[in-house]
Coordinates of C-alpha atoms in Angstrom, one line a residue:
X1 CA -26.4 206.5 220.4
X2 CA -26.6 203.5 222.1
X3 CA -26.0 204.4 226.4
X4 CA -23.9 201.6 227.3
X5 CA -21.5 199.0 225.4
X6 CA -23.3 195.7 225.4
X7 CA -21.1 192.4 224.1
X8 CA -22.1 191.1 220.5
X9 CA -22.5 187.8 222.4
X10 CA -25.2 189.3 224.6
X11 CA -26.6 190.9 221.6
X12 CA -26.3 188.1 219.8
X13 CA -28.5 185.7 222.3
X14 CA -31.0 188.7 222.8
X15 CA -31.9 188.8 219.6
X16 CA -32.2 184.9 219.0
X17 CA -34.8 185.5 221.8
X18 CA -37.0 187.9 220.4
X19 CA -39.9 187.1 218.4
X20 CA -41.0 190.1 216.9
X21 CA -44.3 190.7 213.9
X22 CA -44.1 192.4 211.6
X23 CA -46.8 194.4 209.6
X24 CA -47.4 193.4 205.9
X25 CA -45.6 196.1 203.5
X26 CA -45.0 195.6 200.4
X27 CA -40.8 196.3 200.7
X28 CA -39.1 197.4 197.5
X29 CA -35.9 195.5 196.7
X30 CA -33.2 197.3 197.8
X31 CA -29.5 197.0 198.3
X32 CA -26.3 198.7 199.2
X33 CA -23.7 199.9 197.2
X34 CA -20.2 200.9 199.2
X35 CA -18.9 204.2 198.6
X36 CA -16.0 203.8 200.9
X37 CA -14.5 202.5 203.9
X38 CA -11.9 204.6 204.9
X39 CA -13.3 206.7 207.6
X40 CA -13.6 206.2 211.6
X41 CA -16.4 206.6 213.3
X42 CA -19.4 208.5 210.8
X43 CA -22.0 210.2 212.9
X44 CA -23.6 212.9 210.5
X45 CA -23.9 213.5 206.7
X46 CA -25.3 216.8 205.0
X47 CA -25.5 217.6 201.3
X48 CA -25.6 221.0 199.6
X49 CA -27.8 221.7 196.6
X50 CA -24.6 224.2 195.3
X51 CA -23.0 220.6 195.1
X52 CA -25.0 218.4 194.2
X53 CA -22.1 215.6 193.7
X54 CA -20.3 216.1 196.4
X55 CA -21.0 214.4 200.2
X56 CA -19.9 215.7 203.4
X57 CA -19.7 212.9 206.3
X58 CA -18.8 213.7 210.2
X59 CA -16.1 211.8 211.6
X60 CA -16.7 211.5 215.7
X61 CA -13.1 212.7 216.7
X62 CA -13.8 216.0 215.0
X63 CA -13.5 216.1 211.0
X64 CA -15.0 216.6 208.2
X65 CA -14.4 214.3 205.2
X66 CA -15.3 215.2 201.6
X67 CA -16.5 212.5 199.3
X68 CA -16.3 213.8 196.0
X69 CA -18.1 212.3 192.7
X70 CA -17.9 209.0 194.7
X71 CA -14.3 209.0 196.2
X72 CA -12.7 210.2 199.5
X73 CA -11.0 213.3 199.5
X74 CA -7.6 212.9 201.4
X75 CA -7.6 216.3 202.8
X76 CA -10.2 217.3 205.4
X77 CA -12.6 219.8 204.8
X78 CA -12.4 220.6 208.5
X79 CA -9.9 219.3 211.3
X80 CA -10.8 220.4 214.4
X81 CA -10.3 217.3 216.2
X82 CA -7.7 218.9 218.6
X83 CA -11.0 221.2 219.9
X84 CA -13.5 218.4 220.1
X85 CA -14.2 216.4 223.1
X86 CA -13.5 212.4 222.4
X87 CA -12.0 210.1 224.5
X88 CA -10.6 206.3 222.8
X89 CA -13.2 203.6 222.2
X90 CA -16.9 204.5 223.2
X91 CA -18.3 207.8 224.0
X92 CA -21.0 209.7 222.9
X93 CA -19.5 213.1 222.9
X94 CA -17.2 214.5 219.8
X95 CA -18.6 216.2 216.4
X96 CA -22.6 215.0 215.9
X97 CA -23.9 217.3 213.9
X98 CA -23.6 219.1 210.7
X99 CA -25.7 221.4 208.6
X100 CA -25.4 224.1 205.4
X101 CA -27.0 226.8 205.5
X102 CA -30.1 227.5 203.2
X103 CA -28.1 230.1 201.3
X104 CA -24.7 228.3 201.5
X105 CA -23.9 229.1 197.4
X106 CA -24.0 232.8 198.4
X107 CA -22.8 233.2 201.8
X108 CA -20.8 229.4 202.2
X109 CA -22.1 229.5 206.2
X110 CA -22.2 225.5 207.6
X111 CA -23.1 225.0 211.3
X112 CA -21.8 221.6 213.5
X113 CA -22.8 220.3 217.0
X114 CA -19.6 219.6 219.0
X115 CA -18.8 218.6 222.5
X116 CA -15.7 220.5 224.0
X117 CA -13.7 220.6 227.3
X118 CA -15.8 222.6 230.0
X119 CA -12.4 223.8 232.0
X120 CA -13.5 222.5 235.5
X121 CA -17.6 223.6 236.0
X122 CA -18.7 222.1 239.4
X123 CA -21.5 219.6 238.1
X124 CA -20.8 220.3 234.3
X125 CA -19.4 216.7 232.2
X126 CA -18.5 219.0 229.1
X127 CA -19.9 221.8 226.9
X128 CA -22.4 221.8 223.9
X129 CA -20.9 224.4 220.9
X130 CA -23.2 224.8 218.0
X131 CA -20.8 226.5 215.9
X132 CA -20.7 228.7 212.4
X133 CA -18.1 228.2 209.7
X134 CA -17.4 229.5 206.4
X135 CA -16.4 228.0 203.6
X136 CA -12.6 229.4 202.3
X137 CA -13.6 232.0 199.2
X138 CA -10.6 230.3 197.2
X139 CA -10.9 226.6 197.9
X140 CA -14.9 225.2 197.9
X141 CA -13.4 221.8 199.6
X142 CA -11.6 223.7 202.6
X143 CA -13.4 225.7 205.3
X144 CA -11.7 228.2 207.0
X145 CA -11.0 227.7 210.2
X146 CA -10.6 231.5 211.6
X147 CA -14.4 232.3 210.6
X148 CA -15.6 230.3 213.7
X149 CA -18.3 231.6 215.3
X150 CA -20.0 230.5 218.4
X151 CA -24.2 230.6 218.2
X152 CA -24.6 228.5 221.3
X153 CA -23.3 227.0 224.3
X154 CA -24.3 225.0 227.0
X155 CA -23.6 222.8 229.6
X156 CA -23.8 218.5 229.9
X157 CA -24.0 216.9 233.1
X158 CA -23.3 213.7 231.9
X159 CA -21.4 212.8 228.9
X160 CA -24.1 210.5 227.0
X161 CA -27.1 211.5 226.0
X162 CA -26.4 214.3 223.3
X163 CA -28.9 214.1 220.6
X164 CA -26.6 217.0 218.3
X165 CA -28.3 216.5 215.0
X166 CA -28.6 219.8 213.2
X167 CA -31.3 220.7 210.3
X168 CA -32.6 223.4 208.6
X169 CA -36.2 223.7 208.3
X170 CA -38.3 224.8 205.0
X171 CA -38.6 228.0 207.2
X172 CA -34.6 228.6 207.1
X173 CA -34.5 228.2 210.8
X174 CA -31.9 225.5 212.0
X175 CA -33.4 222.7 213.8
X176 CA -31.6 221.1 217.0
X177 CA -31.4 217.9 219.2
X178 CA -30.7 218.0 222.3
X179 CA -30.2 215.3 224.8
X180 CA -31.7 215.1 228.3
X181 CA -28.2 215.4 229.9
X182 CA -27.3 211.8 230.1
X183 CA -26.5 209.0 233.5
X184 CA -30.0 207.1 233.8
X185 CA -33.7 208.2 234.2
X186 CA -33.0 211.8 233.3
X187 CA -32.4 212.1 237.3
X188 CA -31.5 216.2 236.9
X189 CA -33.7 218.8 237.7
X190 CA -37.4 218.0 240.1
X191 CA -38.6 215.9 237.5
X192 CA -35.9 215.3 235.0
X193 CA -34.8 217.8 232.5
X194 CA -37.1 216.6 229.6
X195 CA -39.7 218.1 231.3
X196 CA -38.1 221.4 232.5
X197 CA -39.0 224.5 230.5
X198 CA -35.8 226.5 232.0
X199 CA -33.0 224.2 230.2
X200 CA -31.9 223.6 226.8
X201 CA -31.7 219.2 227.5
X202 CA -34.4 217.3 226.5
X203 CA -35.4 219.1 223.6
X204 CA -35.8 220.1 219.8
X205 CA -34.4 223.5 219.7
X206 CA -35.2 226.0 217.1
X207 CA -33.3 229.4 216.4
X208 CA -32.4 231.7 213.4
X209 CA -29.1 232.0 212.4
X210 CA -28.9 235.0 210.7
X211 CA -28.6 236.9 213.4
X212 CA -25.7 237.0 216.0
X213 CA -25.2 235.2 217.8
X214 CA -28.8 233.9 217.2
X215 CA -32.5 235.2 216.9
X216 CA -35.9 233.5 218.4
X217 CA -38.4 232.9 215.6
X218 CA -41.6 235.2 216.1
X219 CA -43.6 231.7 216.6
X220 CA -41.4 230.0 219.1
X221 CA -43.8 228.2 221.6
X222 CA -42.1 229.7 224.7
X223 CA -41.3 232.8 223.4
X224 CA -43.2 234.1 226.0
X225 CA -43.2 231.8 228.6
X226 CA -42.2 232.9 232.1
X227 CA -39.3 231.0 233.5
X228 CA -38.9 229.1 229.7
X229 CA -35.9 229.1 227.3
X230 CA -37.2 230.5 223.8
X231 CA -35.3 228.5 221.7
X232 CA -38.0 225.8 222.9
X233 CA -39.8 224.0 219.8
X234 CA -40.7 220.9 221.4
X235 CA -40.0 219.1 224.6
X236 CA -39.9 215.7 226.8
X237 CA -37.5 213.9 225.4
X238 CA -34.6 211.5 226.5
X239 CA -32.3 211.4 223.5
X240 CA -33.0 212.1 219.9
X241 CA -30.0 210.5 217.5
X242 CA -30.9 212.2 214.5
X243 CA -34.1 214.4 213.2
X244 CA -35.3 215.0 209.8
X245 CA -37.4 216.5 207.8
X246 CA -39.8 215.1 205.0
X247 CA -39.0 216.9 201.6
X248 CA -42.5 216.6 200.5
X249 CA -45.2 217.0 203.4
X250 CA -42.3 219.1 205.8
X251 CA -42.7 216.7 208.6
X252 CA -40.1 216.6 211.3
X253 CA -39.0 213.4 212.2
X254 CA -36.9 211.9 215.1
X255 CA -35.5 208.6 216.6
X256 CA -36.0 209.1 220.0
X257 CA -33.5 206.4 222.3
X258 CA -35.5 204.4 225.1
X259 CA -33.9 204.2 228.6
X260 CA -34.3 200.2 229.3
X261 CA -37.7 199.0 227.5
X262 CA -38.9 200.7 224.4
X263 CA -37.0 202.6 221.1
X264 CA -39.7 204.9 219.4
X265 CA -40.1 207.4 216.1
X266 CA -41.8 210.5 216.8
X267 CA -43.2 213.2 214.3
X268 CA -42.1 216.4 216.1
X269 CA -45.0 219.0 215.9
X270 CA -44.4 223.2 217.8
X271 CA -45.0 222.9 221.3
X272 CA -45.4 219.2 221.9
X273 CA -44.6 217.4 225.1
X274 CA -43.4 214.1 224.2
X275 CA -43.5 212.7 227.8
X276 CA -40.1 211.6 228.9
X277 CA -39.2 210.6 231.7
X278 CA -42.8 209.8 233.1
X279 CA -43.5 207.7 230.1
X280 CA -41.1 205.5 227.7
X281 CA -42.8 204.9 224.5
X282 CA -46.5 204.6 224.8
X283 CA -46.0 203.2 228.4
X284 CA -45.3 204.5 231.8
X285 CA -41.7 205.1 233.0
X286 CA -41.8 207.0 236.5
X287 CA -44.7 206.6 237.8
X288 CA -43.8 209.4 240.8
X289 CA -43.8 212.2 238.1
X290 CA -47.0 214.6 237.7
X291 CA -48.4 213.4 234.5
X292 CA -47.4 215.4 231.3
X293 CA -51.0 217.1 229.9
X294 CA -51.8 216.0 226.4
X295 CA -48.2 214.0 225.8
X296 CA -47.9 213.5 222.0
X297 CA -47.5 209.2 221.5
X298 CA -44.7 208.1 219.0
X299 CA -46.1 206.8 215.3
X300 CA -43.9 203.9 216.8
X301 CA -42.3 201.9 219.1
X302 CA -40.4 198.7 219.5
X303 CA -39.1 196.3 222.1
X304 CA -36.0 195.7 223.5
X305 CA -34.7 193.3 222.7
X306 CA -35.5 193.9 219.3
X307 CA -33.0 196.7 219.1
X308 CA -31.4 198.1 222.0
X309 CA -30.5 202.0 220.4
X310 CA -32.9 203.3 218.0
X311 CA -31.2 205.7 215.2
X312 CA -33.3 207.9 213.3
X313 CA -33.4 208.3 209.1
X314 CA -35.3 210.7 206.5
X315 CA -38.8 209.6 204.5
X316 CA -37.4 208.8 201.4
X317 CA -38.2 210.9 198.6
X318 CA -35.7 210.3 195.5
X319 CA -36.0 208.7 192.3
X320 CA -34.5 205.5 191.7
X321 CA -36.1 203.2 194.4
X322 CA -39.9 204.3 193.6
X323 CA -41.1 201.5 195.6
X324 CA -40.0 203.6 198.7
X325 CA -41.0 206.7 198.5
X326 CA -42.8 208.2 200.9
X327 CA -41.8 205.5 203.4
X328 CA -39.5 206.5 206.4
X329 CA -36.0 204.7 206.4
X330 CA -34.2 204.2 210.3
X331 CA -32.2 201.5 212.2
X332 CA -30.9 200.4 215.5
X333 CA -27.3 200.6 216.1
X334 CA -27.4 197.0 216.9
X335 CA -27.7 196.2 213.0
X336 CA -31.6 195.9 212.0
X337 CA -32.6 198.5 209.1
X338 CA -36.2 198.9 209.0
X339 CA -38.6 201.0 206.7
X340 CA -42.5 202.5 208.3
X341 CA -45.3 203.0 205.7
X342 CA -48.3 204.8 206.8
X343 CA -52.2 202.7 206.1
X344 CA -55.3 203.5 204.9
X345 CA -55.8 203.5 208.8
X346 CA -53.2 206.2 209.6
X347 CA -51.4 203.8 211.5
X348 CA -47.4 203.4 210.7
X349 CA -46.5 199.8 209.6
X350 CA -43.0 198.3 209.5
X351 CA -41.0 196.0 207.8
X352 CA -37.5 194.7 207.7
X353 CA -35.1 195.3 205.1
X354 CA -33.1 192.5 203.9
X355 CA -29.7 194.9 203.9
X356 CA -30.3 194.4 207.9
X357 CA -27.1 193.0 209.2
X358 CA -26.9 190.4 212.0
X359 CA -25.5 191.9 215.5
X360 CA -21.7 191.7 215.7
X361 CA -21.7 193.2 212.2
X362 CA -21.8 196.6 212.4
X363 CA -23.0 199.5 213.9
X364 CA -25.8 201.9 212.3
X365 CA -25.1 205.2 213.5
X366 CA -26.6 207.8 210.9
X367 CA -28.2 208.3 208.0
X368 CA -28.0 211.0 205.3
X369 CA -29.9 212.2 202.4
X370 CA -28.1 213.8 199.4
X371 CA -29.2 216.6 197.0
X372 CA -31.1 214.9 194.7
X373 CA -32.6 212.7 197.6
X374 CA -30.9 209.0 197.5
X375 CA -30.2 207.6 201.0
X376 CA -27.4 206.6 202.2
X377 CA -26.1 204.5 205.8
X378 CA -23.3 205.5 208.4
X379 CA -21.7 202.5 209.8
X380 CA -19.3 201.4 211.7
X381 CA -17.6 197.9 210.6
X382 CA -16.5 196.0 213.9
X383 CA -14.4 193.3 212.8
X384 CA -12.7 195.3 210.5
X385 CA -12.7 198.5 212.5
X386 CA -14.1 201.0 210.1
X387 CA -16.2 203.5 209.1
X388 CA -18.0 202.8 206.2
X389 CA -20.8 205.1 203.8
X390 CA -23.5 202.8 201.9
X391 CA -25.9 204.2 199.1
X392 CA -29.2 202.6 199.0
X393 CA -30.0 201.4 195.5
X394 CA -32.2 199.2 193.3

């Protein structure tokens, strides 16, 4: 998420600045269709193929809400906000992530992302919790709460820059995102933490769940690596807010958040060094650090102040918008929703979508993608202070 509040006024006056192009793609017509307006801050959204009508959508301050054939359950699935670290107004900490497990129909296992109190650690902002629930054997819209089980903690320095998105992979391994530790310029470690094999920040982590409290995959890059965490997939990055996964090609895609310059989408590949913090984008950031060897580029970038906080979507690959399939849907928190379509000429060309919304409007915080593959936007509302769930639709 965005790494400092900036005024709609500001925003506003930015943007009337900025002259950006834009690539010719042919862009489907698409609009948005509310499904409701009752929540409070929506950062994450998973779907189940067990349930295939039912939505499950992250509130910040700790809950999760059940939207059920279209409507809001009243009663939480979970409530833990009383655990999870939030403070009023802006903050990047709280519940980020959320994920079922492969086999959730049989075993009803569901993993979040939290941020929790760290009880004084000299240096230490808060804790990172990936936890394991289950779902309550008598009630499918309740989990229950005493089958919590942590699968991995560690410490923030900072308390921005979180990444927290959670995925399962086609290779039932859960995917996670993990900030570079937050303040400015990744200034931890020698040379920032992106680039530091020995620390969980600043990375896409990948582990396997099915053991406790977790198991490194056989293929982990630096599973043997001297003086390198194995849960290591890939590495060099600032902050990704939110990862996915193409349906049809497998591809792992993130929105990677600039520092002050550039906002960029990456295609996450095992071992890959995506540069951070000696380069921002495709361009130089510290130009003190050793240069990273073979640094993997982004498929794209954009200026500030086009956007000022990029946040990552999913490739759509559902059935009633044919005109975008295969074409990766993301936003900026600041409003713009935008759609890339790879050429003949491999490169990744964007365009606009008209259900963009002017800054001061909202804020784009997540996407989600539902069982049978529709879209959908987390937003928050600013004028009317609410969290709201759109459907994209013909």
């Amino acid at each position: 998420m965005l790494r400092k509040f900036v005024s709609p006024i500001l925003i506003a006056f930015l943007y009337a600045a900025a002259t950006p192009s834009f690539a010719q793609v042919k862009t489907p017509e698409i609009k948005l269709q509310l499904i409701t307006d009752e929540l409070t801050l929506p950062t994450a959204f998973a779907s189940t193929k067990s349930l295939p009508t039912t939505l499950f959508v992250c509130e910040q301050e700790g809950r999760i809400r059940i939207i059920q054939n279209g409507k809001l359950a009243a009663a939480p699935f979970l409530d833990i906000a009383s655990e999870v670290l939030k403070r009023q107004g802006y903050d990047e900490r709280g519940l980020l992530g959320l994920a079922f497990h492969p086999d959730y129909a049989s075993n009803g296992k569901f993993y979040i992302y939290i941020s929790v109190k760290s009880e004084g650690k000299k240096g230490v902002d808060h804790e990172t919790e990936v936890r394991e629930y289950t779902v309550n054997k008598a009630n499918p819209q309740l989990a229950e709460k005493s089958s919590m089980r942590k699968v991995l903690v560690f410490d923030q320095p900072e308390s921005n820059h979180n990444g927290g998105d959670l995925k399962f992979g086609a290779d039932g391994f859960l995917y996670i995102s993990s900030g570079d530790g937050g303040g400015g310029g990744d200034k931890h470690a020698e040379h920032g933490n992106g680039q530091n094999l020995n620390t969980l920040l600043g990375k896409i982590l990948r582990i396997d769940v099915n053991k406790a409290p977790y198991a490194i995959p056989a293929d982990n890059p630096f599973k043997n690596t001297a003086n390198a965490r194995p849960e290591i997939y890939a590495y060099g990055l600032r902050n990704p807010w939110r990862i996915s996964f193409d349906r049809q090609t497998q591809q792992l895609f993130a929105g990677e958040v600039g520092q002050n310059k550039y906002e960029e989408v990456d295609i996450i590949t095992k071992g890959g060094n995506y540069g951070w913090r000696s380069i921002e984008g495709l361009h130089a950031f510290n130009a003190d650090d050793p240069k990273p060897e073979k640094p993997i580029s982004p498929i794209f970038e954009y200026a500030h102040p086009e956007g000022l906080s990029i946040t990552g979507g999913f490739v759509y690959r559902g059935k009633a918008i044919p005109g975008l399939v295969g074409k990766y849907v993301f936003g900026d928190m600041m409003g713009p929703v935008w759609l890339l379509a790879k050429g003949a000429d491999n490169a990744w060309n964007r365009e606009k979508l008209s259900i963009s919304r002017d800054p001061g409007y909202w804020h784009v915080y997540s996407f989600g993608e539902d069982a049978p593959g529709e879209l959908y936007i987390l937003t928050r509302l600013l004028e009317q202070e609410k969290g709201a769930v759109y459907k994209l639709v013909p």
